[in-house]
Short mmCIF file of N, CA and C in Angstrom, two decimals:
data_model
loop_
_atom_site.label_atom_id
_atom_site.label_comp_id
_atom_site.label_asym_id
_atom_site.label_seq_id
_atom_site.Cartn_x
_atom_site.Cartn_y
_atom_site.Cartn_z
N MET A 1 0.85 -1.05 0.17
CA MET A 1 -0.15 0.12 0.16
C MET A 1 0.85 1.67 -0.01
N SER A 2 0.76 1.99 -1.06
CA SER A 2 1.62 3.42 -1.01
C SER A 2 1.08 4.52 0.23
N LEU A 3 1.79 5.45 0.71
CA LEU A 3 1.98 6.16 1.37
C LEU A 3 0.72 6.90 1.66
N TYR A 4 0.35 7.74 0.59
CA TYR A 4 -1.04 7.85 0.58
C TYR A 4 -2.06 6.86 0.59
N TYR A 5 -2.62 6.05 0.49
CA TYR A 5 -3.21 5.15 0.58
C TYR A 5 -3.21 5.08 2.17
N ALA A 6 -2.13 4.64 2.90
CA ALA A 6 -1.75 4.40 4.14
C ALA A 6 -2.49 5.62 4.73
N LEU A 7 -2.04 7.06 4.54
CA LEU A 7 -2.88 8.04 5.04
C LEU A 7 -4.34 8.14 5.50
N VAL A 8 -4.88 7.32 3.61
CA VAL A 8 -6.38 7.60 3.91
C VAL A 8 -6.79 6.41 4.98
N PHE A 9 -6.04 5.31 4.71
CA PHE A 9 -6.45 4.15 5.98
C PHE A 9 -6.79 5.06 7.17
N ALA A 10 -5.52 5.67 7.70
CA ALA A 10 -5.68 6.32 8.96
C ALA A 10 -6.70 7.25 8.97
N ILE A 11 -6.99 8.22 8.39
CA ILE A 11 -8.03 9.00 8.52
C ILE A 11 -9.35 8.33 8.34
N LEU A 12 -9.68 7.03 7.91
CA LEU A 12 -10.84 6.12 7.88
C LEU A 12 -10.73 5.79 9.45
N VAL A 13 -9.80 5.49 10.05
CA VAL A 13 -9.25 5.00 11.62
C VAL A 13 -10.04 5.62 12.56
N VAL A 14 -9.40 7.15 11.95
CA VAL A 14 -9.61 8.24 13.13
C VAL A 14 -11.34 8.47 12.82
N GLU A 15 -11.85 8.54 11.55
CA GLU A 15 -13.18 8.86 11.52
C GLU A 15 -14.02 7.49 12.05
N ILE A 16 -13.75 6.23 11.96
CA ILE A 16 -14.50 5.21 12.65
C ILE A 16 -14.54 5.57 14.19
N CYS A 17 -13.23 5.95 14.70
CA CYS A 17 -13.21 5.86 16.43
C CYS A 17 -14.30 7.27 16.76
N ILE A 18 -14.03 8.17 15.57
CA ILE A 18 -15.16 9.59 16.22
C ILE A 18 -16.63 9.21 15.87
N PHE A 19 -16.76 8.30 15.00
CA PHE A 19 -18.42 7.74 14.68
C PHE A 19 -18.65 6.90 16.14
N SER A 20 -17.82 6.05 16.19
CA SER A 20 -18.44 5.12 17.44
C SER A 20 -18.57 5.76 18.53
N VAL A 21 -17.23 6.91 18.78
CA VAL A 21 -17.38 7.76 20.00
C VAL A 21 -19.08 8.63 20.23
N LEU A 22 -19.18 9.37 19.00
CA LEU A 22 -20.65 9.79 18.91
C LEU A 22 -21.91 8.92 19.05
N SER A 23 -21.57 7.76 18.50
CA SER A 23 -22.83 7.17 19.16
C SER A 23 -23.21 6.03 19.85
N LEU A 24 -22.29 6.25 20.69
CA LEU A 24 -22.41 5.32 22.00
C LEU A 24 -23.59 5.87 23.14
N PRO A 25 -24.29 4.95 23.64
CA PRO A 25 -25.35 5.79 24.33
C PRO A 25 -24.48 6.07 25.69
N ILE A 26 -24.31 7.17 26.03
CA ILE A 26 -23.62 7.80 27.20
C ILE A 26 -24.66 8.91 27.73
N PRO A 27 -24.80 8.93 28.97
CA PRO A 27 -25.65 9.99 29.58
C PRO A 27 -24.99 11.32 29.30
N SER A 28 -26.05 12.26 28.77
CA SER A 28 -25.27 13.60 28.37
C SER A 28 -24.95 14.08 29.41
N ARG A 29 -24.84 14.43 30.71
CA ARG A 29 -23.58 14.88 31.34
C ARG A 29 -22.46 14.64 31.07
N ILE A 30 -22.41 13.14 30.95
CA ILE A 30 -20.74 13.11 30.27
C ILE A 30 -20.60 13.11 28.74
N ARG A 31 -21.70 13.10 27.91
CA ARG A 31 -21.26 12.72 26.63
C ARG A 31 -21.10 14.48 26.02
N LYS A 32 -21.67 15.29 26.32
CA LYS A 32 -21.52 16.50 26.30
C LYS A 32 -20.12 17.13 26.15
N PRO A 33 -19.52 16.97 27.24
CA PRO A 33 -18.40 17.78 27.62
C PRO A 33 -17.14 17.01 26.51
N MET A 34 -17.60 15.64 26.84
CA MET A 34 -16.54 14.50 25.89
C MET A 34 -16.65 15.27 24.52
N THR A 35 -18.29 14.98 23.91
CA THR A 35 -18.35 15.64 22.19
C THR A 35 -17.53 16.73 22.05
N LEU A 36 -17.81 17.93 23.29
CA LEU A 36 -17.33 19.31 23.01
C LEU A 36 -15.30 19.25 22.99
N LEU A 37 -14.83 18.06 23.99
CA LEU A 37 -13.55 18.06 23.86
C LEU A 37 -12.96 17.41 22.75
N LEU A 38 -13.77 16.45 22.51
CA LEU A 38 -13.31 15.55 20.86
C LEU A 38 -13.50 16.31 19.59
N LEU A 39 -14.38 17.15 19.75
CA LEU A 39 -14.23 18.13 18.36
C LEU A 39 -14.02 19.58 18.41
N LYS A 40 -13.56 19.77 19.51
CA LYS A 40 -12.76 21.35 19.57
C LYS A 40 -11.90 21.76 18.57
N PRO A 41 -11.03 20.92 18.80
CA PRO A 41 -9.66 21.42 17.28
C PRO A 41 -10.45 21.22 15.95
N PHE A 42 -11.41 20.62 15.95
CA PHE A 42 -12.07 20.80 14.37
C PHE A 42 -12.49 22.17 14.01
N ARG A 43 -13.17 23.09 15.15
CA ARG A 43 -13.67 24.39 14.87
C ARG A 43 -12.39 25.03 14.58
N LEU A 44 -11.27 25.09 14.51
CA LEU A 44 -10.35 26.16 14.24
C LEU A 44 -10.35 26.36 12.76
N PRO A 45 -10.23 27.40 12.06
CA PRO A 45 -10.59 27.66 10.78
C PRO A 45 -9.57 27.02 9.76
N THR A 46 -8.13 26.98 10.29
CA THR A 46 -7.46 26.56 9.79
C THR A 46 -7.13 24.89 9.47
N VAL A 47 -7.37 24.23 10.83
CA VAL A 47 -8.15 22.92 10.71
C VAL A 47 -8.67 22.78 10.03
N GLN A 48 -10.19 23.73 9.50
CA GLN A 48 -11.28 23.35 8.96
C GLN A 48 -10.44 23.22 7.12
N VAL A 49 -9.68 24.38 6.95
CA VAL A 49 -9.32 24.13 5.58
C VAL A 49 -8.19 23.19 5.19
N ALA A 50 -7.35 22.93 6.11
CA ALA A 50 -6.63 21.67 5.73
C ALA A 50 -7.48 20.56 5.77
N ILE A 51 -9.07 20.18 6.44
CA ILE A 51 -9.74 19.24 6.56
C ILE A 51 -10.14 18.89 5.07
N LYS A 52 -10.88 20.16 4.69
CA LYS A 52 -11.01 20.61 3.01
C LYS A 52 -10.16 20.16 2.13
N CYS A 53 -9.19 20.21 2.06
CA CYS A 53 -8.14 20.11 1.54
C CYS A 53 -7.47 18.59 1.46
N ILE A 54 -7.62 18.07 2.45
CA ILE A 54 -7.71 16.64 2.12
C ILE A 54 -8.27 15.75 1.88
N LEU A 55 -9.55 16.22 2.10
CA LEU A 55 -10.98 15.39 1.63
C LEU A 55 -11.25 15.93 0.08
N GLY A 56 -10.29 16.74 -0.59
CA GLY A 56 -10.22 16.98 -1.69
C GLY A 56 -9.36 16.19 -2.44
N PHE A 57 -8.17 16.16 -1.92
CA PHE A 57 -7.51 14.51 -2.21
C PHE A 57 -7.91 13.41 -2.48
N VAL A 58 -8.48 12.95 -1.05
CA VAL A 58 -8.93 11.61 -0.96
C VAL A 58 -10.67 11.79 -2.15
N LEU A 59 -11.20 12.90 -2.53
CA LEU A 59 -11.98 12.80 -3.84
C LEU A 59 -11.05 12.73 -5.26
N ILE A 60 -9.97 12.95 -5.05
CA ILE A 60 -9.44 13.01 -6.49
C ILE A 60 -8.72 11.21 -6.04
N LEU A 61 -8.28 11.12 -5.52
CA LEU A 61 -7.92 9.58 -5.38
C LEU A 61 -8.77 8.67 -5.62
N PHE A 62 -9.77 8.92 -5.14
CA PHE A 62 -11.32 8.11 -5.43
C PHE A 62 -11.93 8.27 -7.24
N VAL A 63 -11.62 9.39 -7.90
CA VAL A 63 -11.78 9.42 -9.36
C VAL A 63 -10.97 8.51 -9.95
N ASP A 64 -9.69 8.69 -9.53
CA ASP A 64 -8.22 8.08 -9.91
C ASP A 64 -8.65 6.62 -10.04
N CYS A 65 -8.97 5.85 -8.48
CA CYS A 65 -9.13 4.67 -8.79
C CYS A 65 -10.63 4.31 -9.57
N ILE A 66 -11.75 5.02 -9.72
CA ILE A 66 -12.77 4.66 -10.71
C ILE A 66 -12.37 4.30 -11.87
N THR A 67 -11.21 5.60 -12.70
CA THR A 67 -11.12 5.34 -13.91
C THR A 67 -9.72 3.95 -14.06
N LYS A 68 -8.93 3.85 -13.28
CA LYS A 68 -8.21 2.76 -12.85
C LYS A 68 -9.07 1.41 -13.11
N VAL A 69 -10.15 1.53 -12.45
CA VAL A 69 -10.71 0.16 -12.14
C VAL A 69 -11.29 -0.01 -13.70
N TYR A 70 -12.16 1.02 -14.14
CA TYR A 70 -13.11 0.92 -15.44
C TYR A 70 -11.91 0.42 -16.69
N ASN A 71 -10.77 1.32 -16.72
CA ASN A 71 -9.69 0.97 -17.94
C ASN A 71 -9.09 -0.47 -17.53
N ILE A 72 -9.19 -1.35 -16.13
CA ILE A 72 -8.74 -2.54 -16.37
C ILE A 72 -9.52 -3.33 -16.51
N ASN A 73 -11.50 -3.09 -16.42
CA ASN A 73 -12.09 -3.85 -16.47
C ASN A 73 -12.27 -3.96 -18.28
N ARG A 74 -12.25 -2.85 -18.88
CA ARG A 74 -12.10 -3.20 -20.48
C ARG A 74 -11.15 -3.23 -20.82
N GLU A 75 -9.70 -3.97 -20.28
CA GLU A 75 -8.33 -4.36 -20.85
C GLU A 75 -9.10 -6.03 -20.66
N LEU A 76 -9.56 -6.22 -19.66
CA LEU A 76 -9.93 -7.76 -19.53
C LEU A 76 -10.88 -7.89 -20.28
N ASN A 77 -11.68 -6.99 -20.30
CA ASN A 77 -13.14 -7.71 -21.40
C ASN A 77 -12.50 -7.77 -22.77
N MET A 78 -12.07 -6.56 -23.07
CA MET A 78 -11.10 -7.19 -24.80
C MET A 78 -10.00 -8.04 -24.91
N GLY A 79 -9.45 -8.45 -23.95
CA GLY A 79 -8.56 -9.70 -24.07
C GLY A 79 -7.05 -9.25 -24.48
N LYS A 80 -7.09 -8.02 -24.31
CA LYS A 80 -5.50 -7.75 -24.78
C LYS A 80 -4.46 -7.23 -23.64
N ASN A 81 -3.35 -7.53 -23.84
CA ASN A 81 -2.17 -7.27 -22.62
C ASN A 81 -1.62 -6.29 -23.13
N PRO A 82 -1.56 -4.88 -22.53
CA PRO A 82 -0.83 -3.89 -22.46
C PRO A 82 0.96 -4.38 -22.67
N ASN A 83 1.49 -5.21 -22.03
CA ASN A 83 2.66 -5.37 -21.33
C ASN A 83 3.35 -6.06 -22.57
N SER A 84 2.64 -6.95 -23.80
CA SER A 84 3.19 -7.69 -24.69
C SER A 84 2.46 -7.61 -25.91
N ASN A 85 3.36 -8.02 -27.11
CA ASN A 85 2.96 -8.29 -28.71
C ASN A 85 2.39 -8.78 -28.57
N SER A 86 1.86 -9.15 -29.88
CA SER A 86 1.00 -10.38 -30.23
C SER A 86 1.94 -11.48 -30.49
N ALA A 87 3.23 -11.38 -31.11
CA ALA A 87 4.36 -12.09 -31.64
C ALA A 87 4.95 -12.85 -30.17
N ALA A 88 4.82 -11.80 -29.10
CA ALA A 88 5.70 -12.56 -28.05
C ALA A 88 4.79 -13.40 -27.15
N THR A 89 3.58 -13.36 -27.47
CA THR A 89 2.57 -14.64 -26.24
C THR A 89 2.65 -15.50 -27.60
N SER A 90 3.81 -16.47 -27.47
CA SER A 90 3.02 -17.69 -28.14
C SER A 90 2.67 -18.86 -27.06
N GLY A 91 3.09 -18.80 -25.55
CA GLY A 91 2.83 -20.18 -25.08
C GLY A 91 1.83 -19.47 -24.16
N GLY A 92 1.17 -20.71 -23.58
CA GLY A 92 -0.26 -20.13 -22.59
C GLY A 92 0.13 -19.63 -21.10
N THR A 93 1.11 -20.14 -21.09
CA THR A 93 1.77 -19.75 -19.40
C THR A 93 1.87 -18.23 -19.23
N VAL A 94 2.29 -17.36 -20.57
CA VAL A 94 2.63 -16.22 -20.77
C VAL A 94 1.54 -15.20 -20.46
N LEU A 95 0.43 -15.86 -21.22
CA LEU A 95 -0.89 -15.02 -21.05
C LEU A 95 -1.78 -15.38 -19.80
N SER A 96 -1.49 -16.54 -19.04
CA SER A 96 -1.90 -16.73 -17.77
C SER A 96 -1.37 -16.17 -16.56
N GLN A 97 0.12 -15.77 -16.97
CA GLN A 97 0.92 -15.00 -15.69
C GLN A 97 0.86 -13.16 -16.49
N ASN A 98 0.19 -12.89 -17.36
CA ASN A 98 -0.21 -11.28 -17.69
C ASN A 98 -1.61 -11.43 -17.03
N ARG A 99 -2.04 -12.31 -17.43
CA ARG A 99 -4.03 -12.38 -17.09
C ARG A 99 -4.00 -12.02 -15.34
N ILE A 100 -2.81 -12.80 -15.01
CA ILE A 100 -3.09 -13.11 -13.37
C ILE A 100 -2.57 -11.33 -12.55
N GLU A 101 -1.64 -10.85 -13.69
CA GLU A 101 -0.66 -9.51 -13.39
C GLU A 101 -2.25 -8.48 -13.39
N VAL A 102 -2.78 -8.60 -14.68
CA VAL A 102 -4.03 -7.65 -14.92
C VAL A 102 -4.96 -7.97 -13.52
N ILE A 103 -5.19 -9.03 -13.29
CA ILE A 103 -6.18 -9.22 -12.19
C ILE A 103 -5.93 -8.65 -10.68
N SER A 104 -4.64 -9.17 -10.60
CA SER A 104 -3.95 -8.39 -9.40
C SER A 104 -4.08 -6.57 -9.26
N ARG A 105 -3.81 -6.33 -10.20
CA ARG A 105 -4.25 -4.95 -10.46
C ARG A 105 -5.21 -4.44 -10.41
N LYS A 106 -6.31 -5.33 -11.01
CA LYS A 106 -7.48 -4.76 -10.74
C LYS A 106 -8.30 -4.90 -9.26
N PHE A 107 -7.86 -6.10 -8.72
CA PHE A 107 -7.86 -6.21 -6.86
C PHE A 107 -7.14 -4.92 -6.46
N LEU A 108 -6.00 -4.34 -6.71
CA LEU A 108 -5.66 -3.13 -5.67
C LEU A 108 -6.52 -1.98 -5.96
N ALA A 109 -6.82 -1.56 -7.35
CA ALA A 109 -7.50 -0.71 -7.63
C ALA A 109 -8.77 -0.42 -6.93
N GLN A 110 -9.72 -1.67 -7.25
CA GLN A 110 -10.80 -2.00 -6.31
C GLN A 110 -10.59 -1.77 -4.92
N ARG A 111 -9.61 -2.38 -4.32
CA ARG A 111 -9.26 -1.95 -2.77
C ARG A 111 -9.55 -0.72 -2.55
N ASN A 112 -8.53 0.29 -3.51
CA ASN A 112 -8.02 1.41 -2.83
C ASN A 112 -9.43 2.40 -3.37
N MET A 113 -10.57 1.96 -4.57
CA MET A 113 -11.67 2.47 -4.63
C MET A 113 -12.43 2.68 -3.31
N TYR A 114 -12.70 1.53 -3.03
CA TYR A 114 -13.74 0.91 -1.74
C TYR A 114 -12.77 1.65 -0.73
N LEU A 115 -11.59 1.52 -0.34
CA LEU A 115 -10.96 2.54 0.54
C LEU A 115 -11.03 4.15 0.78
N THR A 116 -10.90 4.61 -0.34
CA THR A 116 -11.44 6.31 -0.32
C THR A 116 -13.00 6.30 -0.77
N GLY A 117 -13.42 5.46 -0.94
CA GLY A 117 -14.88 6.09 -1.17
C GLY A 117 -15.73 5.97 0.14
N ILE A 118 -15.16 4.58 1.17
CA ILE A 118 -15.91 4.77 2.51
C ILE A 118 -15.06 5.98 3.03
N THR A 119 -13.94 5.96 3.00
CA THR A 119 -13.51 7.50 3.62
C THR A 119 -14.38 8.66 3.32
N LEU A 120 -14.51 8.96 2.09
CA LEU A 120 -15.54 10.32 2.19
C LEU A 120 -16.96 9.93 2.51
N PHE A 121 -17.65 8.99 2.59
CA PHE A 121 -18.74 8.29 2.89
C PHE A 121 -18.83 8.76 4.68
N LEU A 122 -17.87 8.36 5.25
CA LEU A 122 -18.07 8.15 6.46
C LEU A 122 -17.98 9.63 7.18
N THR A 123 -17.23 10.57 6.24
CA THR A 123 -16.70 11.90 6.30
C THR A 123 -17.89 12.60 6.71
N PHE A 124 -18.84 12.51 5.66
CA PHE A 124 -19.98 13.08 5.49
C PHE A 124 -20.98 12.28 6.87
N ILE A 125 -21.05 11.22 7.52
CA ILE A 125 -22.19 11.00 8.16
C ILE A 125 -21.35 11.10 9.13
N VAL A 126 -19.96 11.18 9.60
CA VAL A 126 -19.52 11.84 11.09
C VAL A 126 -20.02 13.16 11.04
N VAL A 127 -19.90 13.91 9.96
CA VAL A 127 -20.37 15.41 10.21
C VAL A 127 -22.33 15.50 10.64
N ARG A 128 -22.89 14.47 9.79
CA ARG A 128 -24.16 14.78 10.02
C ARG A 128 -24.45 14.32 11.72
N THR A 129 -23.89 13.13 11.90
CA THR A 129 -23.80 12.45 13.33
C THR A 129 -23.49 13.60 14.02
N TYR A 130 -22.31 14.26 14.31
CA TYR A 130 -21.73 15.21 14.98
C TYR A 130 -23.23 16.54 15.11
N ALA A 131 -23.68 16.62 13.86
CA ALA A 131 -24.59 17.84 14.33
C ALA A 131 -25.95 17.36 14.64
N LEU A 132 -26.33 16.13 14.54
CA LEU A 132 -27.47 15.61 15.28
C LEU A 132 -27.03 15.35 16.92
N VAL A 133 -25.79 14.80 17.13
CA VAL A 133 -25.80 14.77 18.90
C VAL A 133 -25.55 16.35 19.46
N ASN A 134 -25.09 17.36 18.74
CA ASN A 134 -25.40 18.64 19.37
C ASN A 134 -26.59 19.27 19.46
N GLN A 135 -27.71 19.32 18.16
CA GLN A 135 -28.63 19.25 18.29
C GLN A 135 -29.70 18.46 19.13
N LEU A 136 -29.41 17.40 19.61
CA LEU A 136 -30.17 16.33 20.93
C LEU A 136 -29.72 16.96 22.10
N LEU A 137 -28.61 17.24 22.07
CA LEU A 137 -27.78 17.79 23.47
C LEU A 137 -28.43 19.41 23.63
N THR A 138 -28.47 20.14 22.73
CA THR A 138 -29.18 21.45 22.39
C THR A 138 -30.62 21.17 23.22
N LEU A 139 -31.47 20.63 22.58
CA LEU A 139 -32.40 20.33 22.96
C LEU A 139 -32.82 19.79 24.45
N LYS A 140 -31.92 18.66 25.02
CA LYS A 140 -32.13 18.39 26.14
C LYS A 140 -31.77 19.56 27.16
N ASP A 141 -30.84 20.40 26.94
CA ASP A 141 -30.68 21.28 27.78
C ASP A 141 -31.73 22.60 27.88
N ASN A 142 -32.23 22.85 26.61
CA ASN A 142 -33.39 23.74 26.91
C ASN A 142 -34.82 22.97 27.48
N TYR A 143 -34.82 21.68 27.28
CA TYR A 143 -35.99 21.15 28.01
C TYR A 143 -35.71 21.02 29.43
N ARG A 144 -34.31 20.76 30.07
CA ARG A 144 -34.24 20.82 31.32
C ARG A 144 -34.14 22.19 31.95
N ALA A 145 -33.67 23.15 31.56
CA ALA A 145 -33.69 24.74 31.57
C ALA A 145 -35.36 25.08 31.68
N PHE A 146 -36.54 24.65 30.70
CA PHE A 146 -37.21 24.73 30.73
C PHE A 146 -38.02 24.09 32.16
N ASP A 147 -38.03 23.01 32.41
CA ASP A 147 -38.56 22.26 33.34
C ASP A 147 -38.07 22.68 34.68
N GLN A 148 -37.06 22.79 34.87
CA GLN A 148 -36.58 23.29 36.22
C GLN A 148 -36.61 25.00 36.50
N LYS A 149 -36.97 25.52 35.99
CA LYS A 149 -37.34 27.43 35.42
C LYS A 149 -38.10 27.24 37.13
N GLU A 150 -37.69 27.87 38.14
CA GLU A 150 -38.37 28.52 39.15
C GLU A 150 -39.13 29.61 38.52
N GLU A 151 -40.63 29.47 39.51
CA GLU A 151 -41.38 30.63 39.11
C GLU A 151 -41.42 31.88 39.65
N THR A 152 -41.04 32.73 39.07
CA THR A 152 -40.90 34.42 40.04
C THR A 152 -42.18 34.69 40.11
N PRO A 153 -42.25 35.90 40.72
CA PRO A 153 -43.65 36.31 41.13
C PRO A 153 -43.68 37.20 39.76
N GLU A 154 -43.09 37.84 38.98
CA GLU A 154 -43.49 38.20 37.54
C GLU A 154 -44.46 37.18 37.02
N THR A 155 -43.60 35.80 36.99
CA THR A 155 -44.37 34.79 35.78
C THR A 155 -45.65 34.34 36.82
N LYS A 156 -45.94 34.39 37.84
CA LYS A 156 -47.06 34.29 38.85
C LYS A 156 -47.88 35.19 38.10
N GLU A 157 -47.74 36.33 38.15
CA GLU A 157 -48.55 37.04 37.71
C GLU A 157 -49.15 37.30 36.54
N LYS A 158 -48.12 36.45 35.44
CA LYS A 158 -48.39 36.73 34.09
C LYS A 158 -49.58 35.72 33.78
N ARG A 159 -49.30 34.02 34.37
CA ARG A 159 -49.70 32.86 34.62
C ARG A 159 -51.33 33.87 35.26
N GLU A 160 -51.42 34.15 36.03
CA GLU A 160 -52.48 34.36 36.66
C GLU A 160 -53.37 35.41 35.88
N GLU A 161 -52.97 36.33 34.98
CA GLU A 161 -53.52 37.08 33.95
C GLU A 161 -53.76 36.33 32.55
N LEU A 162 -53.14 35.39 32.31
CA LEU A 162 -53.26 34.61 31.43
C LEU A 162 -54.75 33.86 31.58
N LEU A 163 -54.79 33.09 33.05
CA LEU A 163 -55.62 32.25 33.33
C LEU A 163 -57.33 33.31 33.24
N ALA A 164 -56.88 34.51 34.11
CA ALA A 164 -58.34 35.38 33.77
C ALA A 164 -58.74 35.60 32.51
N GLN A 165 -57.90 35.71 31.52
CA GLN A 165 -58.41 36.20 30.11
C GLN A 165 -58.68 34.77 29.67
N ILE A 166 -58.26 33.98 30.26
CA ILE A 166 -58.92 32.22 29.28
C ILE A 166 -60.23 32.34 30.17
N ALA A 167 -60.34 32.39 30.94
CA ALA A 167 -61.75 32.61 31.62
C ALA A 167 -62.61 33.22 31.49
N GLU A 168 -62.05 34.66 30.89
CA GLU A 168 -63.20 35.67 30.13
C GLU A 168 -63.43 35.13 29.04
N LYS A 169 -62.69 34.57 28.44
CA LYS A 169 -63.01 34.03 26.84
C LYS A 169 -64.06 32.80 26.68
N ASP A 170 -63.96 31.90 28.16
CA ASP A 170 -64.71 31.13 28.17
C ASP A 170 -66.35 31.74 27.86
N LYS A 171 -66.19 32.59 29.35
CA LYS A 171 -67.32 33.29 29.51
C LYS A 171 -68.16 33.73 28.20
N GLU A 172 -67.38 34.47 27.34
CA GLU A 172 -67.59 35.00 26.03
C GLU A 172 -68.31 33.38 25.42
N ILE A 173 -67.54 32.63 25.00
CA ILE A 173 -67.56 31.66 24.23
C ILE A 173 -69.23 30.75 24.57
N ALA A 174 -69.00 30.68 25.96
CA ALA A 174 -70.61 30.29 25.99
C ALA A 174 -72.00 30.99 26.07
N ARG A 175 -71.64 32.47 26.43
CA ARG A 175 -72.71 33.40 26.08
C ARG A 175 -73.06 33.36 24.40
N LEU A 176 -71.67 33.43 23.78
CA LEU A 176 -72.00 33.31 21.83
C LEU A 176 -72.89 31.93 21.88
N GLN A 177 -72.61 30.63 22.28
CA GLN A 177 -72.98 29.17 22.07
C GLN A 177 -74.79 29.67 22.48
N GLU A 178 -75.33 30.61 23.71
CA GLU A 178 -76.17 30.77 23.84
C GLU A 178 -76.95 31.59 23.08
N LYS A 179 -76.44 32.38 22.42
CA LYS A 179 -76.83 33.26 21.58
C LYS A 179 -77.53 32.39 20.24
N ALA A 180 -76.57 31.63 19.84
CA ALA A 180 -76.72 30.71 18.52
C ALA A 180 -77.81 29.98 18.66
N THR A 181 -77.93 29.28 19.90
CA THR A 181 -79.00 28.35 19.96
C THR A 181 -79.93 29.04 19.94
N LEU A 182 -79.84 30.18 20.43
CA LEU A 182 -81.20 30.63 20.58
C LEU A 182 -81.53 31.10 18.87
N LEU A 183 -80.77 31.74 18.22
CA LEU A 183 -81.08 32.28 16.96
C LEU A 183 -81.77 31.08 15.96
N GLN A 184 -80.86 29.93 16.45
CA GLN A 184 -81.26 28.34 15.83
C GLN A 184 -82.63 28.09 16.11
N LYS A 185 -83.36 28.23 17.33
CA LYS A 185 -84.92 27.76 17.68
C LYS A 185 -85.80 28.77 16.76
N GLU A 186 -84.82 30.68 16.70
CA GLU A 186 -85.87 31.27 15.71
C GLU A 186 -86.24 30.55 14.69
N MET A 187 -85.25 30.31 13.88
CA MET A 187 -85.38 29.90 12.40
C MET A 187 -85.95 28.75 12.06
#
């Protein structure tokens, strides 16, 4: 495996670790600090630019692997061998050795294509999972803050005013319903 595919594999391993940590069922009081600590460096602008460059590089590798697999499949289907002339392929062993070489190149190209493809896919999955976890933690905090909010005298006064307005509207609704039944009887 070449150096850049080894680096892509390292990126994949890091993404798998981050996704595993984000998807574990951990209590919110532990998850929130851990999530903030885990993804704090990724919020820096320089790190974001570097990540976008790396993802662009991985995307280029992915497109290159797709073209290599396509060319190797075309080569296998046409039955031609680019490394030998038609006059040099007199024996069956030369053809089988060349075919094995082409098939091994196909395997390596497919392996690299799957490696880069799953790295790109998992990048988008990790970003979306982080957004969902962050939204979940925010909603839980808002719910807890609303649920544990102590009533101040101002909120008690507002509640009483609203209850009085509701009672007044209920009386008006009852009066209008009586008026509607009387009008209905007259018709």
